mmCIF file of C-alpha atoms in Angstrom:
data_model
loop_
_atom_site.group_PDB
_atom_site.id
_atom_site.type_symbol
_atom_site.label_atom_id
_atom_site.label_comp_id
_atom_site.label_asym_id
_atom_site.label_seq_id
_atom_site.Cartn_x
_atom_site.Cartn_y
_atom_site.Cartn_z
ATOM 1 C CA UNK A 1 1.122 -2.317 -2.455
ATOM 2 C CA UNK A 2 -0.881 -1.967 -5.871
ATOM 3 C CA UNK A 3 0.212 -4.698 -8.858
ATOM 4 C CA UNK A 4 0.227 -3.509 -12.234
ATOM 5 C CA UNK A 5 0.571 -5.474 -15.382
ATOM 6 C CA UNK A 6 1.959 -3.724 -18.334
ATOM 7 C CA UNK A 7 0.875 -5.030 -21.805
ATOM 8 C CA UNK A 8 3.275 -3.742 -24.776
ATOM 9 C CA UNK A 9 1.274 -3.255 -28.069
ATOM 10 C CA UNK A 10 3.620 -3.880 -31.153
ATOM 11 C CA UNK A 11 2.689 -0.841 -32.813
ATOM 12 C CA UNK A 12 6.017 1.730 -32.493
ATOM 13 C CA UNK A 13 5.722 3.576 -35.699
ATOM 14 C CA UNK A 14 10.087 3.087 -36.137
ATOM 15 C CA UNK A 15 12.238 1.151 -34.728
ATOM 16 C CA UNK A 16 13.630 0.832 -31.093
ATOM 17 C CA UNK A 17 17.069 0.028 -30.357
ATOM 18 C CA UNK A 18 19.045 -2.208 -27.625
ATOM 19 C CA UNK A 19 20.377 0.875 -26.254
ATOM 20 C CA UNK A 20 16.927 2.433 -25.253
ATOM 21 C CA UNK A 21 15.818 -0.952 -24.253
ATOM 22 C CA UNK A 22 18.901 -1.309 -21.876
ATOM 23 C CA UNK A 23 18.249 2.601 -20.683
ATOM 24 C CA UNK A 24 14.814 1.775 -19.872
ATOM 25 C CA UNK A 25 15.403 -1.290 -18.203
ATOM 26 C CA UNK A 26 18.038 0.477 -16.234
ATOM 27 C CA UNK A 27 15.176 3.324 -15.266
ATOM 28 C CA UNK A 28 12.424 0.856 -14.123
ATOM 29 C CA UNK A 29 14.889 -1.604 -12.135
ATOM 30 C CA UNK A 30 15.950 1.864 -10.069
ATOM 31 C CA UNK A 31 12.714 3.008 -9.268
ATOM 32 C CA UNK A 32 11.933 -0.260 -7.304
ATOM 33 C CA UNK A 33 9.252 -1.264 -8.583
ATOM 34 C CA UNK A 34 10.041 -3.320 -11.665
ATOM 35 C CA UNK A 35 9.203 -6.732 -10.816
ATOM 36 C CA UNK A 36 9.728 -8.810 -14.209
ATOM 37 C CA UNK A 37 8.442 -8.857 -17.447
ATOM 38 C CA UNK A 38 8.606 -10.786 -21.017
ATOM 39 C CA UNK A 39 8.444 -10.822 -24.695
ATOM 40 C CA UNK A 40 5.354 -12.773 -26.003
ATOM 41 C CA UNK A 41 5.833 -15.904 -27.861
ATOM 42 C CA UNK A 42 3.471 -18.275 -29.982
ATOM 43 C CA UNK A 43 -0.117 -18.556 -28.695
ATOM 44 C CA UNK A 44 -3.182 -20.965 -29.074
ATOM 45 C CA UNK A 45 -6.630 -20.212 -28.938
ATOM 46 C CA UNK A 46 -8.618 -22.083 -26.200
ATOM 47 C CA UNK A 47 -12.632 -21.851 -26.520
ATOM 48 C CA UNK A 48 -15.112 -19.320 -28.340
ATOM 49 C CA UNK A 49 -12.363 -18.222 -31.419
ATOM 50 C CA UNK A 50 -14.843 -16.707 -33.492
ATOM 51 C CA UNK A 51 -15.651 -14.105 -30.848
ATOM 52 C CA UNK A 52 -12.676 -13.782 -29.605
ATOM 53 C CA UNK A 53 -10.673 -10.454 -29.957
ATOM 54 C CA UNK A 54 -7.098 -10.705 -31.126
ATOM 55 C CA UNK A 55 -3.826 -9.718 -28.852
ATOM 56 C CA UNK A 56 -1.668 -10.629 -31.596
ATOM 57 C CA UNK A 57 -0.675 -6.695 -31.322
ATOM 58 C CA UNK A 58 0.217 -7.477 -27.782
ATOM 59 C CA UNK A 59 3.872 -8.382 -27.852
ATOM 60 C CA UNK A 60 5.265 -8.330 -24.002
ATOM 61 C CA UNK A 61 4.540 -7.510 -20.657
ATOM 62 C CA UNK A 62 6.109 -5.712 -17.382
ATOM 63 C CA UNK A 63 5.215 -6.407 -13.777
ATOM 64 C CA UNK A 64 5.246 -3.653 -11.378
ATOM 65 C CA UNK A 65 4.560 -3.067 -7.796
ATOM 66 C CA UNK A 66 4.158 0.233 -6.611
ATOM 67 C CA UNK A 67 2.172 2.893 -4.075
ATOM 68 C CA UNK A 68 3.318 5.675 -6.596
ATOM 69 C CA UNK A 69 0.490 5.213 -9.511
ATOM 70 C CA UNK A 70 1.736 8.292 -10.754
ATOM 71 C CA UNK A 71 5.805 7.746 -10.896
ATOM 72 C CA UNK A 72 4.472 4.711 -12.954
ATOM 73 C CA UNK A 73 3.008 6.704 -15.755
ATOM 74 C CA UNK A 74 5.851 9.392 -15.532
ATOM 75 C CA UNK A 75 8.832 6.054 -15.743
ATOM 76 C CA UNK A 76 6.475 4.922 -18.694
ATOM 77 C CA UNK A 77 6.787 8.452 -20.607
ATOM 78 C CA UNK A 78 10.285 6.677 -21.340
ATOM 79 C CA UNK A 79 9.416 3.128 -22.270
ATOM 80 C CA UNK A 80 11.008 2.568 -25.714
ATOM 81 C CA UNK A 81 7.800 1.777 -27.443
ATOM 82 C CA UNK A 82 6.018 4.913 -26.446
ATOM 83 C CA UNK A 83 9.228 7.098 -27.371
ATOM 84 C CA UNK A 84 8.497 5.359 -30.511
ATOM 85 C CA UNK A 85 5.017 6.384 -31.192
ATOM 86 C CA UNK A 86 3.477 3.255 -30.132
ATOM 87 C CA UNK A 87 1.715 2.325 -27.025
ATOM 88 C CA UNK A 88 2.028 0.663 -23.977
ATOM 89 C CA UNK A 89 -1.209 -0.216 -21.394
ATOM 90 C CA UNK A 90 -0.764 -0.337 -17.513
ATOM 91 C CA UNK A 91 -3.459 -2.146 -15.924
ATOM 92 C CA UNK A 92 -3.911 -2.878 -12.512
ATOM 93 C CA UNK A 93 -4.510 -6.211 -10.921
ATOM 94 C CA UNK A 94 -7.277 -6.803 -8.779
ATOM 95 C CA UNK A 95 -6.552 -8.816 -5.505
ATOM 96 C CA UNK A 96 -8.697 -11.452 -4.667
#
């Protein structure tokens, strides 16, 4: 089984709304492979902050587990953010 994390940039160009929030949620929990996920909150800055590059654009994140790489990227053709002409970035996580 392949984990993915899902960072959600903050950069929809209008507004999302409860409802497509809800309808997505609703999507990703029935394809089985929605694990969890969360809004970001305040951060701090441990270490090198001059060289650091910002994720202040990065506002939540999704946890999936999935086989299907591809239903993935179809599933998050829906996510409210992209619908919204933002962006949304599904990385995979390495196992140790």
């Amino acid at each position: 089984m392949n984990e993915y994390i899902l960072l959600i940039q903050g950069n929809e160009k209008t507004a999302t709304t409860v409802e497509e929030w809800d309808c997505f949620f609703t999507l990703a929990r029935a394809s089985g492979a929605f694990r969890d996920g969360s809004e970001i909150g305040q951060r701090e800055m441990i270490g090198d902050k001059q060289t650091a590059l910002a994720s202040d654009h990065i506002v939540g994140y999704m946890r999936f587990d999935s086989d299907d790489k591809q239903m993935l990227l179809e599933l998050l053709q829906k996510h409210p953010v992209v619908l919204h002409g933002g962006s949304v970035e599904l990385c995979e996580l390495l196992k140790s």
